[in-house]
Short mmCIF file of C-alpha atoms (C1' of nucleotides) in Angstrom, two decimals:
data_model
loop_
_atom_site.label_atom_id
_atom_site.label_comp_id
_atom_site.label_asym_id
_atom_site.label_seq_id
_atom_site.Cartn_x
_atom_site.Cartn_y
_atom_site.Cartn_z
CA MET A 1 5.26 26.43 -22.29
CA PRO A 2 8.72 27.74 -21.64
CA GLY A 3 10.91 24.65 -22.56
CA ASP A 4 10.06 21.24 -21.51
CA VAL A 5 9.18 21.06 -17.63
CA ARG A 6 9.89 17.38 -17.60
CA ALA A 7 13.28 17.53 -19.33
CA GLY A 8 15.53 15.18 -17.52
CA LEU A 9 12.69 13.55 -15.56
CA PRO A 10 11.62 9.76 -16.04
CA GLU A 11 8.66 8.89 -18.18
CA LEU A 12 5.61 8.00 -15.84
CA LYS A 13 4.25 4.58 -16.27
CA LEU A 14 0.84 3.58 -14.61
CA TYR A 15 -1.00 0.39 -14.76
CA ASN A 16 -4.40 1.11 -16.01
CA THR A 17 -7.37 -1.21 -14.92
CA LEU A 18 -9.16 -0.26 -18.05
CA THR A 19 -6.68 -1.92 -20.40
CA ARG A 20 -5.08 -4.29 -17.80
CA THR A 21 -1.65 -3.09 -18.87
CA LYS A 22 0.97 -0.64 -17.68
CA GLU A 23 0.79 2.40 -19.98
CA SER A 24 2.77 5.68 -20.45
CA PHE A 25 1.12 8.45 -18.79
CA ALA A 26 0.19 11.24 -20.88
CA PRO A 27 -2.08 13.99 -19.22
CA ILE A 28 -4.84 15.57 -21.24
CA ASP A 29 -3.27 18.91 -20.20
CA PRO A 30 0.13 18.98 -18.76
CA ALA A 31 -0.58 22.45 -17.24
CA SER A 32 -3.37 20.73 -15.34
CA VAL A 33 -3.08 17.10 -14.28
CA ARG A 34 -6.37 15.95 -12.88
CA MET A 35 -6.92 13.19 -10.43
CA TYR A 36 -10.05 12.05 -8.45
CA VAL A 37 -9.93 9.54 -5.78
CA CYS A 38 -12.91 8.02 -3.80
CA GLY A 39 -12.70 9.10 -0.24
CA PRO A 40 -14.26 7.79 2.96
CA THR A 41 -17.90 7.59 4.09
CA VAL A 42 -17.59 9.47 7.30
CA TYR A 43 -19.60 7.53 10.03
CA ASP A 44 -16.84 5.95 12.08
CA PHE A 45 -13.08 5.83 12.62
CA ALA A 46 -11.28 5.00 9.50
CA HIS A 47 -9.59 1.46 9.54
CA ILE A 48 -6.12 0.61 8.26
CA GLY A 49 -7.45 -0.60 4.98
CA ASN A 50 -9.00 2.90 4.44
CA ALA A 51 -5.45 4.33 4.89
CA ARG A 52 -4.11 2.35 2.01
CA PRO A 53 -5.54 4.41 -1.00
CA VAL A 54 -5.12 7.50 1.00
CA ILE A 55 -1.42 6.97 1.33
CA VAL A 56 -0.89 5.38 -2.15
CA PHE A 57 -2.53 8.24 -4.05
CA ASP A 58 -0.84 10.64 -1.80
CA LEU A 59 2.39 9.34 -3.10
CA LEU A 60 1.16 9.71 -6.57
CA TYR A 61 0.17 13.06 -6.00
CA ARG A 62 3.52 14.06 -4.77
CA LEU A 63 5.10 12.40 -7.65
CA LEU A 64 2.91 14.15 -10.20
CA ARG A 65 3.55 17.44 -8.61
CA HIS A 66 7.22 16.93 -8.89
CA LEU A 67 6.76 15.90 -12.59
CA TYR A 68 4.41 18.42 -13.74
CA GLY A 69 4.89 21.24 -11.24
CA VAL A 70 3.11 21.91 -7.91
CA ASP A 71 0.63 24.34 -9.41
CA HIS A 72 -0.10 21.98 -12.33
CA VAL A 73 -1.89 19.23 -10.44
CA ARG A 74 -5.36 19.09 -9.19
CA TYR A 75 -6.13 16.27 -6.90
CA VAL A 76 -9.84 15.75 -5.48
CA ARG A 77 -10.67 13.36 -2.95
CA ASN A 78 -14.37 13.51 -1.86
CA ILE A 79 -16.17 12.92 1.49
CA THR A 80 -19.39 11.04 1.39
CA ASP A 81 -21.52 12.37 3.82
CA VAL A 82 -25.01 10.89 2.87
CA ASP A 83 -25.43 7.24 3.31
CA ASP A 84 -27.64 4.70 5.41
CA LYS A 85 -24.73 3.89 7.70
CA ILE A 86 -24.30 7.45 8.59
CA ASN A 87 -28.11 7.68 9.40
CA ALA A 88 -27.86 4.59 11.55
CA ARG A 89 -24.95 5.72 13.44
CA ALA A 90 -26.58 9.14 14.02
CA ALA A 91 -29.76 7.58 15.32
CA ALA A 92 -27.79 5.39 17.68
CA GLU A 93 -25.41 7.88 19.08
CA HIS A 94 -27.78 10.86 19.43
CA PRO A 95 -31.19 9.39 19.82
CA GLY A 96 -32.48 12.71 21.38
CA LEU A 97 -31.73 14.98 18.46
CA PRO A 98 -33.41 15.42 15.15
CA LEU A 99 -31.82 13.15 12.57
CA ASN A 100 -30.46 15.88 10.60
CA GLU A 101 -28.67 17.40 13.42
CA ALA A 102 -27.30 14.10 14.62
CA ILE A 103 -26.03 13.37 11.15
CA ALA A 104 -24.29 16.61 11.04
CA ARG A 105 -22.61 15.91 14.52
CA VAL A 106 -21.48 12.47 13.19
CA THR A 107 -20.18 13.60 9.87
CA PHE A 108 -18.48 16.53 11.37
CA ALA A 109 -16.66 14.62 14.36
CA THR A 110 -15.85 11.75 11.83
CA GLU A 111 -14.24 14.03 9.22
CA ALA A 112 -12.13 15.73 12.08
CA GLN A 113 -10.91 12.44 13.14
CA PHE A 114 -10.06 11.35 9.56
CA HIS A 115 -7.99 14.59 9.01
CA ASP A 116 -6.18 14.16 12.29
CA ASP A 117 -5.31 10.49 11.16
CA LEU A 118 -4.02 11.52 7.73
CA GLU A 119 -1.84 14.35 9.27
CA ALA A 120 -0.14 11.78 11.30
CA LEU A 121 0.26 9.59 8.22
CA GLY A 122 2.14 12.40 6.41
CA VAL A 123 -0.69 12.84 3.87
CA LEU A 124 -1.09 16.09 1.93
CA HIS A 125 -4.37 17.87 1.66
CA PRO A 126 -5.95 17.38 -1.64
CA ASP A 127 -6.62 20.43 -3.72
CA VAL A 128 -10.34 19.92 -3.17
CA GLU A 129 -12.23 17.72 -0.74
CA PRO A 130 -15.66 18.10 -1.86
CA ARG A 131 -18.63 16.65 0.40
CA ALA A 132 -21.47 14.91 -1.32
CA THR A 133 -24.18 16.95 0.24
CA GLU A 134 -22.71 20.08 -1.16
CA HIS A 135 -23.29 18.75 -4.74
CA ILE A 136 -26.89 18.02 -4.64
CA ALA A 137 -27.51 20.52 -7.50
CA GLU A 138 -24.85 18.90 -9.69
CA MET A 139 -26.24 15.64 -9.08
CA ARG A 140 -29.72 16.78 -9.99
CA THR A 141 -28.39 18.35 -13.23
CA LEU A 142 -26.82 14.99 -14.25
CA ILE A 143 -29.76 12.90 -13.51
CA GLU A 144 -32.13 15.39 -15.54
CA LYS A 145 -29.57 15.02 -18.37
CA LEU A 146 -29.57 11.30 -18.25
CA VAL A 147 -33.49 11.00 -18.15
CA ALA A 148 -33.64 13.46 -21.18
CA SER A 149 -31.32 11.29 -23.09
CA GLY A 150 -33.08 8.19 -22.14
CA HIS A 151 -30.40 6.73 -20.25
CA ALA A 152 -32.40 6.91 -17.07
CA TYR A 153 -36.33 6.75 -16.09
CA VAL A 154 -38.42 7.43 -13.30
CA ALA A 155 -40.38 4.74 -11.32
CA GLU A 156 -42.47 5.04 -8.22
CA ASP A 157 -40.36 8.36 -7.31
CA HIS A 158 -37.04 6.62 -7.93
CA VAL A 159 -34.62 7.44 -10.85
CA LEU A 160 -32.90 4.59 -12.28
CA PHE A 161 -30.28 4.26 -14.56
CA SER A 162 -30.98 2.06 -17.63
CA VAL A 163 -28.07 -0.34 -17.90
CA PRO A 164 -29.08 -1.69 -21.40
CA SER A 165 -29.14 1.73 -22.68
CA MET A 166 -25.29 1.48 -22.61
CA PRO A 167 -23.84 -1.13 -24.86
CA ASP A 168 -20.31 -1.30 -23.65
CA TYR A 169 -21.40 -1.14 -19.80
CA GLY A 170 -19.04 -3.44 -17.98
CA ALA A 171 -15.81 -2.68 -19.81
CA LEU A 172 -13.71 -1.85 -16.79
CA SER A 173 -14.76 -4.89 -14.60
CA ARG A 174 -14.84 -6.96 -17.86
CA ARG A 175 -18.08 -8.37 -17.00
CA PRO A 176 -20.34 -8.88 -20.22
CA LEU A 177 -24.04 -7.68 -19.31
CA ASP A 178 -25.68 -11.05 -20.23
CA GLU A 179 -23.55 -12.85 -17.71
CA MET A 180 -24.13 -10.40 -14.98
CA ILE A 181 -27.83 -10.84 -15.38
CA ALA A 182 -27.47 -14.45 -15.50
CA GLY A 183 -25.38 -14.49 -12.17
CA ALA A 184 -27.26 -11.81 -10.48
CA ARG A 185 -28.17 -12.92 -6.91
CA VAL A 186 -29.95 -9.70 -5.90
CA ASP A 187 -33.41 -9.24 -5.10
CA VAL A 188 -34.73 -7.29 -8.19
CA ALA A 189 -37.02 -4.30 -7.10
CA PRO A 190 -40.26 -4.63 -8.88
CA TYR A 191 -40.02 -1.06 -10.41
CA LYS A 192 -36.67 -1.81 -12.22
CA ARG A 193 -36.86 -2.36 -16.15
CA ASP A 194 -33.92 -4.49 -15.94
CA ALA A 195 -32.39 -6.43 -13.08
CA MET A 196 -29.10 -4.50 -13.46
CA ASP A 197 -30.44 -0.95 -13.41
CA PHE A 198 -29.17 0.89 -10.57
CA VAL A 199 -30.57 3.74 -8.32
CA LEU A 200 -29.52 7.29 -9.16
CA TRP A 201 -32.13 8.90 -6.79
CA LYS A 202 -34.60 7.56 -4.26
CA PRO A 203 -37.47 9.03 -2.23
CA SER A 204 -36.49 10.00 1.51
CA LYS A 205 -38.28 8.20 4.21
CA GLU A 206 -39.74 10.10 7.01
CA GLY A 207 -37.16 11.85 9.15
CA GLU A 208 -34.37 11.10 6.64
CA PRO A 209 -32.38 13.84 4.98
CA GLY A 210 -34.08 15.06 1.71
CA TRP A 211 -33.61 17.20 -1.18
CA PRO A 212 -35.90 18.42 -3.80
CA SER A 213 -35.96 15.68 -6.50
CA PRO A 214 -35.08 15.83 -10.03
CA ALA A 215 -37.31 14.70 -12.88
CA GLY A 216 -40.58 16.09 -11.74
CA ILE A 217 -40.55 13.76 -8.75
CA ALA A 218 -42.62 15.54 -5.88
CA PRO A 219 -41.44 14.12 -2.80
CA LEU A 220 -38.06 14.84 -1.32
CA GLY A 221 -35.32 12.39 -2.21
CA ARG A 222 -31.76 11.61 -1.87
CA PRO A 223 -28.95 10.48 -4.16
CA GLY A 224 -27.93 6.96 -4.74
CA TRP A 225 -24.30 6.06 -3.95
CA HIS A 226 -22.64 6.28 -7.39
CA ILE A 227 -24.04 9.65 -8.55
CA GLU A 228 -22.07 11.72 -6.03
CA CYS A 229 -18.70 10.92 -7.56
CA SER A 230 -19.86 11.86 -11.13
CA ALA A 231 -21.21 14.84 -9.84
CA MET A 232 -18.14 16.19 -7.78
CA SER A 233 -15.52 14.93 -10.50
CA TRP A 234 -17.51 16.77 -13.04
CA ARG A 235 -17.68 20.04 -10.81
CA HIS A 236 -14.03 19.97 -9.91
CA LEU A 237 -12.18 18.40 -12.72
CA GLY A 238 -14.48 18.43 -15.79
CA GLU A 239 -16.25 15.97 -17.88
CA THR A 240 -13.00 13.99 -18.73
CA PHE A 241 -10.00 13.78 -16.64
CA ASP A 242 -6.63 12.01 -16.07
CA ILE A 243 -6.67 9.44 -13.18
CA HIS A 244 -9.41 8.09 -11.22
CA GLY A 245 -8.45 5.77 -8.12
CA GLY A 246 -9.80 3.78 -5.33
CA GLY A 247 -9.70 0.36 -3.80
CA ILE A 248 -9.81 -2.54 -6.01
CA ASP A 249 -13.38 -3.45 -4.39
CA LEU A 250 -14.83 -0.30 -6.05
CA ILE A 251 -14.33 -1.41 -9.47
CA PHE A 252 -17.55 -3.01 -9.57
CA PRO A 253 -20.20 -1.69 -9.09
CA HIS A 254 -19.09 1.74 -8.17
CA HIS A 255 -16.80 2.78 -10.55
CA GLU A 256 -18.53 0.82 -13.33
CA ASN A 257 -21.56 2.93 -12.60
CA GLU A 258 -19.74 6.06 -12.28
CA ILE A 259 -18.48 5.59 -15.81
CA ALA A 260 -21.92 4.75 -17.18
CA GLN A 261 -23.30 7.95 -15.54
CA SER A 262 -20.77 10.29 -16.75
CA ARG A 263 -20.10 8.95 -20.15
CA CYS A 264 -23.83 9.00 -21.02
CA ALA A 265 -24.44 12.33 -19.43
CA PHE A 266 -21.88 13.97 -21.45
CA HIS A 267 -22.15 11.61 -24.45
CA SER A 268 -18.40 10.86 -24.02
CA GLY A 269 -16.37 7.73 -24.71
CA VAL A 270 -14.27 8.47 -21.74
CA MET A 271 -14.75 9.38 -17.94
CA ALA A 272 -11.14 9.12 -16.76
CA HIS A 273 -8.18 7.87 -19.03
CA THR A 274 -6.44 5.94 -16.25
CA TRP A 275 -8.19 4.02 -13.65
CA MET A 276 -6.01 2.85 -10.77
CA HIS A 277 -6.92 0.34 -7.75
CA ASN A 278 -4.97 -0.33 -4.88
CA GLY A 279 -5.33 -4.07 -3.57
CA PHE A 280 -6.76 -5.28 -0.45
CA LEU A 281 -5.32 -5.51 3.04
CA GLN A 282 -5.43 -8.35 5.53
CA VAL A 283 -4.39 -8.47 8.97
CA GLU A 284 -2.17 -11.03 10.45
CA GLY A 285 -3.16 -13.34 7.41
CA GLU A 286 -6.79 -12.98 8.01
CA LYS A 287 -9.53 -10.75 6.40
CA MET A 288 -10.14 -7.74 8.50
CA SER A 289 -13.51 -7.82 9.89
CA LYS A 290 -15.44 -6.99 12.85
CA SER A 291 -16.65 -10.45 13.54
CA LEU A 292 -13.02 -11.73 13.58
CA GLY A 293 -12.17 -9.06 16.06
CA ASN A 294 -9.25 -7.94 14.12
CA PHE A 295 -10.67 -4.48 13.00
CA ILE A 296 -7.84 -2.07 13.29
CA THR A 297 -8.46 1.59 13.12
CA ILE A 298 -5.78 3.99 12.12
CA ARG A 299 -6.18 5.72 15.53
CA GLN A 300 -5.52 2.52 17.39
CA LEU A 301 -2.37 2.03 15.45
CA LEU A 302 -1.38 5.50 16.06
CA ALA A 303 -1.49 4.87 19.87
CA ASP A 304 1.29 2.67 19.39
CA TRP A 305 3.34 3.75 16.32
CA PRO A 306 4.52 7.09 14.76
CA GLY A 307 2.44 7.59 11.88
CA ASP A 308 5.53 7.56 9.40
CA VAL A 309 6.12 3.84 10.49
CA LEU A 310 2.50 3.07 9.38
CA ARG A 311 3.17 4.69 6.11
CA LEU A 312 6.58 3.19 5.49
CA ASN A 313 4.81 -0.31 6.32
CA MET A 314 2.18 0.57 3.79
CA LEU A 315 4.52 1.36 1.21
CA ARG A 316 6.91 -1.74 1.51
CA THR A 317 4.41 -3.74 -0.47
CA HIS A 318 3.51 -2.54 -4.22
CA TYR A 319 0.11 -0.98 -4.17
CA ARG A 320 -1.55 -3.45 -6.51
CA GLN A 321 -0.28 -6.50 -4.30
CA PRO A 322 -2.48 -7.82 -1.51
CA ILE A 323 -0.84 -6.61 1.70
CA ASP A 324 -0.60 -8.53 5.05
CA TRP A 325 -0.51 -6.14 7.89
CA THR A 326 1.27 -7.73 10.73
CA LEU A 327 3.10 -6.60 13.95
CA LYS A 328 6.34 -8.12 12.63
CA GLY A 329 6.09 -6.04 9.65
CA LEU A 330 5.77 -2.92 11.57
CA GLU A 331 8.50 -3.59 13.83
CA GLU A 332 10.70 -4.14 10.60
CA SER A 333 9.33 -0.84 9.14
CA ALA A 334 10.20 1.05 12.59
CA LYS A 335 13.66 -0.45 12.55
CA ALA A 336 14.28 0.67 8.85
CA LEU A 337 12.94 4.17 9.48
CA GLU A 338 15.13 4.54 12.50
CA GLN A 339 18.09 3.70 10.20
CA PHE A 340 17.08 5.95 7.52
CA PHE A 341 16.76 8.98 10.00
CA ASP A 342 20.02 8.18 11.81
CA ALA A 343 21.75 8.34 8.50
CA ALA A 344 19.95 11.28 7.00
CA ALA A 345 20.83 15.08 7.23
CA PRO A 346 17.89 16.68 8.95
CA ASP A 347 15.91 19.59 7.32
CA ALA A 348 17.06 18.70 3.92
CA TYR A 349 15.08 20.27 0.97
CA PRO A 350 12.40 17.79 -0.26
CA ARG A 351 13.80 16.15 -3.65
CA PRO A 352 13.79 12.54 -4.78
CA ALA A 353 17.08 11.00 -5.53
CA PRO A 354 17.17 10.12 -9.34
CA ALA A 355 17.04 6.12 -8.62
CA VAL A 356 13.93 6.67 -6.21
CA LEU A 357 12.25 8.94 -8.61
CA GLU A 358 12.85 6.38 -11.28
CA ALA A 359 11.34 3.54 -9.19
CA LEU A 360 8.14 5.70 -8.40
CA ALA A 361 7.87 6.46 -12.06
CA ASP A 362 7.43 2.79 -12.75
CA ASP A 363 3.84 2.49 -11.62
CA LEU A 364 4.73 3.35 -8.08
CA ASN A 365 7.25 0.71 -7.42
CA THR A 366 7.64 1.65 -3.72
CA PRO A 367 9.41 -1.67 -2.44
CA LYS A 368 12.16 -0.77 -5.35
CA ALA A 369 12.27 2.72 -3.90
CA ILE A 370 12.68 1.74 -0.51
CA ALA A 371 15.56 -0.62 -1.56
CA GLU A 372 17.17 2.55 -3.03
CA LEU A 373 16.76 4.16 0.40
CA HIS A 374 18.96 1.65 1.78
CA ALA A 375 21.55 2.15 -1.03
CA LEU A 376 21.37 5.73 -0.25
CA LYS A 377 22.12 5.18 3.23
CA ASP A 378 24.95 2.95 2.55
CA HIS A 379 26.64 4.71 -0.26
CA ALA A 380 25.19 8.33 -0.93
CA GLY A 381 25.09 11.54 0.85
CA LYS A 382 23.22 12.21 4.02
CA LYS A 383 21.37 15.17 2.29
CA ALA A 384 20.29 12.83 -0.59
CA LEU A 385 18.67 10.46 1.86
CA GLY A 386 17.04 13.21 3.81
CA GLY A 387 15.75 15.05 0.77
CA THR A 388 14.32 11.80 -0.57
CA LEU A 389 12.68 10.93 2.85
CA ALA A 390 11.03 14.34 2.92
CA PHE A 391 9.75 14.02 -0.57
CA LEU A 392 8.26 10.52 0.20
CA GLY A 393 6.21 12.33 2.98
CA PHE A 394 8.35 11.09 5.95
CA THR A 395 9.41 13.40 9.11
CA ASP A 396 11.62 12.54 11.72
CA GLY A 397 9.78 14.38 14.63
CA PRO A 398 7.10 11.88 15.53
CA LEU A 399 9.65 8.98 15.27
CA ARG A 400 12.01 10.65 17.59
CA ALA A 401 9.26 11.65 20.01
CA TRP A 402 8.10 8.03 19.94
CA GLN A 403 11.64 6.67 20.61
CA ALA A 404 11.98 8.87 23.69
CA ALA A 405 8.60 7.86 24.98
CA LYS A 406 9.20 4.14 24.60
CA ALA A 407 12.60 4.30 26.15
CA PRO A 408 12.50 2.96 29.89
CA ALA A 409 12.60 6.03 32.02
CA LEU A 410 16.03 6.36 33.37
CA ASP A 411 16.34 7.58 37.01
CA VAL A 412 20.01 7.73 37.28
CA ASP A 413 22.40 10.43 38.76
CA LEU A 414 24.31 11.42 35.60
CA THR A 415 27.28 12.72 37.89
CA MET A 416 27.39 9.23 39.38
CA VAL A 417 27.16 7.58 35.90
CA GLU A 418 30.16 9.68 34.84
CA ALA A 419 32.19 8.75 38.05
CA ARG A 420 31.51 5.03 37.34
CA ILE A 421 32.78 5.55 33.86
CA ALA A 422 35.78 7.17 35.02
CA GLU A 423 36.34 4.46 37.55
CA ARG A 424 36.10 1.84 34.93
CA ILE A 425 38.43 3.51 32.64
CA GLU A 426 41.00 3.54 35.36
CA ALA A 427 40.48 -0.20 35.94
CA ARG A 428 40.61 -0.92 32.41
CA ARG A 429 43.93 1.06 32.21
CA ASN A 430 45.17 -1.34 35.14
CA ARG A 431 43.74 -4.27 33.19
CA ASP A 432 41.39 -5.10 35.93
CA TRP A 433 38.96 -6.71 33.74
CA ALA A 434 36.89 -8.04 36.56
CA ALA A 435 36.28 -4.63 38.03
CA SER A 436 35.73 -3.16 34.63
CA ASP A 437 33.03 -5.72 33.96
CA ARG A 438 31.41 -5.41 37.07
CA ILE A 439 30.86 -1.71 36.79
CA ARG A 440 29.50 -2.37 33.15
CA ASP A 441 27.02 -4.78 34.49
CA GLU A 442 26.11 -2.63 37.50
CA LEU A 443 25.24 0.27 34.96
CA LEU A 444 23.47 -1.87 32.74
CA ALA A 445 21.31 -2.94 35.58
CA LEU A 446 20.22 0.63 35.88
CA GLY A 447 19.43 0.99 32.28
CA VAL A 448 22.78 2.38 31.27
CA ALA A 449 24.51 0.61 28.22
CA LEU A 450 28.07 1.32 27.90
CA LYS A 451 30.00 1.42 24.59
CA ASP A 452 33.89 1.47 24.40
CA ASN A 453 34.65 3.61 21.36
CA LYS A 454 37.75 2.97 19.06
CA ASP A 455 39.17 6.34 20.12
CA GLY A 456 39.45 5.26 23.73
CA THR A 457 36.51 6.86 25.01
CA THR A 458 33.58 5.21 26.74
CA THR A 459 29.83 6.64 26.11
CA TRP A 460 26.65 5.35 27.02
CA GLU A 461 22.98 5.24 25.93
CA PRO A 462 19.85 4.14 27.46
CA LYS A 463 19.34 0.44 27.25
CA ARG A 464 17.20 -0.69 24.35
"C1'" G B 1 -21.62 -21.11 -9.84
"C1'" G B 2 -19.47 -16.58 -12.87
"C1'" C B 3 -15.42 -13.23 -13.15
"C1'" C B 4 -10.45 -11.29 -11.50
"C1'" A B 5 -5.89 -11.36 -8.93
"C1'" C B 6 -2.16 -13.98 -6.40
"C1'" G B 7 1.51 -18.04 -4.76
"C1'" U B 8 9.53 -16.06 -5.05
"C1'" G B 9 15.01 -18.29 -0.03
"C1'" G B 10 13.50 -19.12 7.63
"C1'" C B 11 10.00 -14.27 7.15
"C1'" G B 12 8.85 -9.57 4.40
"C1'" G B 13 9.06 -8.29 -0.71
"C1'" A B 14 10.98 -6.43 -5.98
"C1'" G B 15 12.21 -8.00 -10.66
"C1'" U B 16 13.69 -10.68 -15.08
"C1'" G B 17 13.63 -15.52 -21.00
"C1'" G B 18 20.23 -16.89 -19.88
"C1'" U B 19 24.84 -12.86 -14.94
"C1'" U B 20 23.21 -9.72 -7.45
"C1'" A B 21 17.04 -7.43 -5.63
"C1'" C B 22 16.59 -5.17 -1.20
"C1'" G B 23 15.33 -5.62 3.98
"C1'" C B 24 14.53 -8.65 8.73
"C1'" A B 25 16.42 -12.88 11.00
"C1'" G B 26 20.44 -16.56 11.17
"C1'" C B 27 25.54 -17.87 10.37
"C1'" G B 28 30.81 -16.71 9.68
"C1'" G B 29 34.86 -13.08 9.99
"C1'" A B 30 37.11 -8.21 11.29
"C1'" C B 31 37.47 -4.90 15.45
"C1'" U B 32 37.32 -5.52 21.29
"C1'" G B 33 40.67 -7.62 27.33
"C1'" C B 34 35.55 -9.75 26.75
"C1'" A B 35 31.41 -7.00 24.75
"C1'" A B 36 28.18 -3.54 22.51
"C1'" A B 37 27.93 -0.57 18.20
"C1'" U B 38 30.28 -0.84 13.41
"C1'" C B 39 32.05 -2.99 9.09
"C1'" C B 40 32.86 -7.28 5.59
"C1'" G B 41 31.17 -12.02 3.83
"C1'" C B 42 27.40 -16.20 3.27
"C1'" G B 43 22.66 -18.90 2.04
"C1'" U B 44 21.39 -19.55 -3.75
"C1'" A B 45 14.52 -19.20 -3.75
"C1'" C B 46 10.95 -18.61 -7.60
"C1'" G B 47 3.46 -23.80 -5.75
"C1'" G B 48 2.82 -29.08 -8.67
"C1'" G B 49 2.67 -31.29 -13.74
"C1'" G B 50 3.05 -30.50 -18.93
"C1'" G B 51 4.15 -27.45 -23.26
"C1'" U B 52 7.19 -23.47 -26.34
"C1'" U B 53 12.56 -22.60 -26.48
"C1'" C B 54 19.27 -23.58 -27.32
"C1'" G B 55 17.72 -21.97 -22.39
"C1'" A B 56 11.82 -20.34 -17.99
"C1'" U B 57 11.11 -18.21 -11.91
"C1'" U B 58 10.01 -15.12 -15.85
"C1'" C B 59 5.71 -17.05 -22.15
"C1'" C B 60 1.32 -20.93 -22.97
"C1'" C B 61 -1.90 -24.94 -20.94
"C1'" U B 62 -3.39 -27.39 -16.71
"C1'" C B 63 -3.93 -28.83 -11.65
"C1'" C B 64 -3.48 -27.40 -6.52
"C1'" G B 65 -3.91 -23.42 -2.83
"C1'" U B 66 -4.91 -18.37 -1.16
"C1'" G B 67 -7.59 -13.95 -1.59
"C1'" G B 68 -11.18 -10.58 -3.82
"C1'" C B 69 -15.72 -9.29 -6.43
"C1'" C B 70 -20.69 -10.52 -8.21
"C1'" U B 71 -24.84 -7.04 -2.02
"C1'" C B 72 -22.42 -2.31 1.65
"C1'" C B 73 -17.15 -1.90 1.50
"C1'" A B 74 -10.39 1.02 0.58
#
RNA sequence: GGCCACGUGGCGGAGUGGUUACGCAGCGGACUGCAAAUCCGCGUACGGGGGUUCGAUUCCCUCCGUGGCCUCCA
C-alpha cells in the first residue's frame, strides 16, 4: 500500500457485543473492509424502529469509507423476501392471485417503499443488497455442508441444526446451553433431537413458495429464517468478515444461530469479528406496538418532517442507548438543523471536521459529534460546518422546502408592504412611536414581521 | 423464573476517579424609542443505601425503578 492511507486519522474504536468491550477496530484486509447488516423483511411499511439500524450503520459506512477509502469498503444489507408474514400479507392483499405472484407484488412494492424512505433519510445505497430468494442455492450448499459434518440432521423432511454439536453455542448472547434448555418455554417439535435445535429448512405447504430441498429430501421446501444471512454474507463477504450489525433484539436467537451455521459450515472459530447492535426505540415513553396504537411508520413521519430532521433526531442519542422518540425531540432536532444550515456554507465538499471525526471514531459518539456541530456553528468557518453536515448525510434542500411549505401562505402586496415600511421609517424619524408601532402591528396581522436592523434599515420576514 | 441493559440538572443527552459537556426551555444583561433578531452571562445534576479511596456521578455490593431478550421482531 502506498504509504499509510490512515495517517493522521483517528483510531476507530467500536463496541463489540461478542466481548462486551470497546475495541480498536482492525480490519482483516484494510483494502476491503467488510460489513453485513440485517435488513428488513419486506411485507409492510418500515416503522421508525427499522430506521434506526439503517441510519446508524449508514453513518458507520460513511465513516469507514472516509477512513479506508470509498473503494475499500464493502457494505451488504439484505432484503428478506421469504417469510410467513409475507405469505400472509400476500394472501390477504391479493386473494385472487396465485400465491407466488401475490408474494412478488408485495415484496416488490414494499422494497420500493423502503428505498424511497431511505433516500429521504439520507441513507446511502449499500454496495450489495441481496435478496434471500436469490440465494437459495448457497443456502442449500451450506445445509449440505452442515449435514455432512454432523452439525445438522434430517427429520420428517426438515433439516435441523444440532445445537449440542457446537460446544460454545451461546457465546454472543452469553447464554450457557444448559440454562437455555432449562428455561425453554417453547413447544418442542417432536422431530427435534434437542429442544434448542433450530430449523434450517422446512417443507413447503401446498401453495407456498418452494424450492428443491437439500439433503435428499423429496418434497419442495423453504429456508428457515437464520440460514439466509449465513448464505448471503458468505456469498458477498466471504466465510469471515469484519462487522456484523443489527438491532439488539437480533442477538438471540438470530445472530447466535447465524454464527452457529457459518462457523460449523466453514469449521471456523469466527464468523464476524465485531458484532454491533443498536438499542431499541420507544415512542413517547411507551413501547411501540400496534395494539397501543403508537406504531409509526417512516412514511407517516416523512409527511410531517424532512428526512434530515428524522436522521438528526435519531443520531442525537448514542446508538447503543435506548431512544425515546417524541414530538418534542423532533421539534428540537428541526430547530437545531435549521440553525446549522443557516450558519453553513452551501454545497461544501463533504468532509468531516476533525473534532466530529474524532467523536465518530469513538464508537459512533453522535451526541458528541452534534455538540461539535454546535461549536462549529459558533466558532469555525461556514465551510467546515457545511462540509461536515454533508459528510454526515444531511442536505438542506428538503429542509428548505419544508420550511417554505409550513410557512403560512402570504397573500400580501409587496409594493404595499414596502410603502408601509417607508411610511414607518418616516414616522420613526419624526419620533412618532405610536404611528410606528401601529404600522408594525398592522403588518404583523398580515403575517409580515418587521425587524429594525442596526444599520437603520428595516426588513421583514414571514411571521413564524 | 433465567439472562442482559439502563436510571445524569425543568426536558433531551455526552462524559469522567478530583477542574465546563452540548442542546432546548427558563432567568438576567447588552443592543433597541419599545420590540424582534442577535450577542453575553446564569443554574451547579448525576435513582436509594452501603463499601473501596485522600477523594466517586465515575469502581464494587445491594436495593428500588424502567426497558429488552428467552416465541416473530430493528
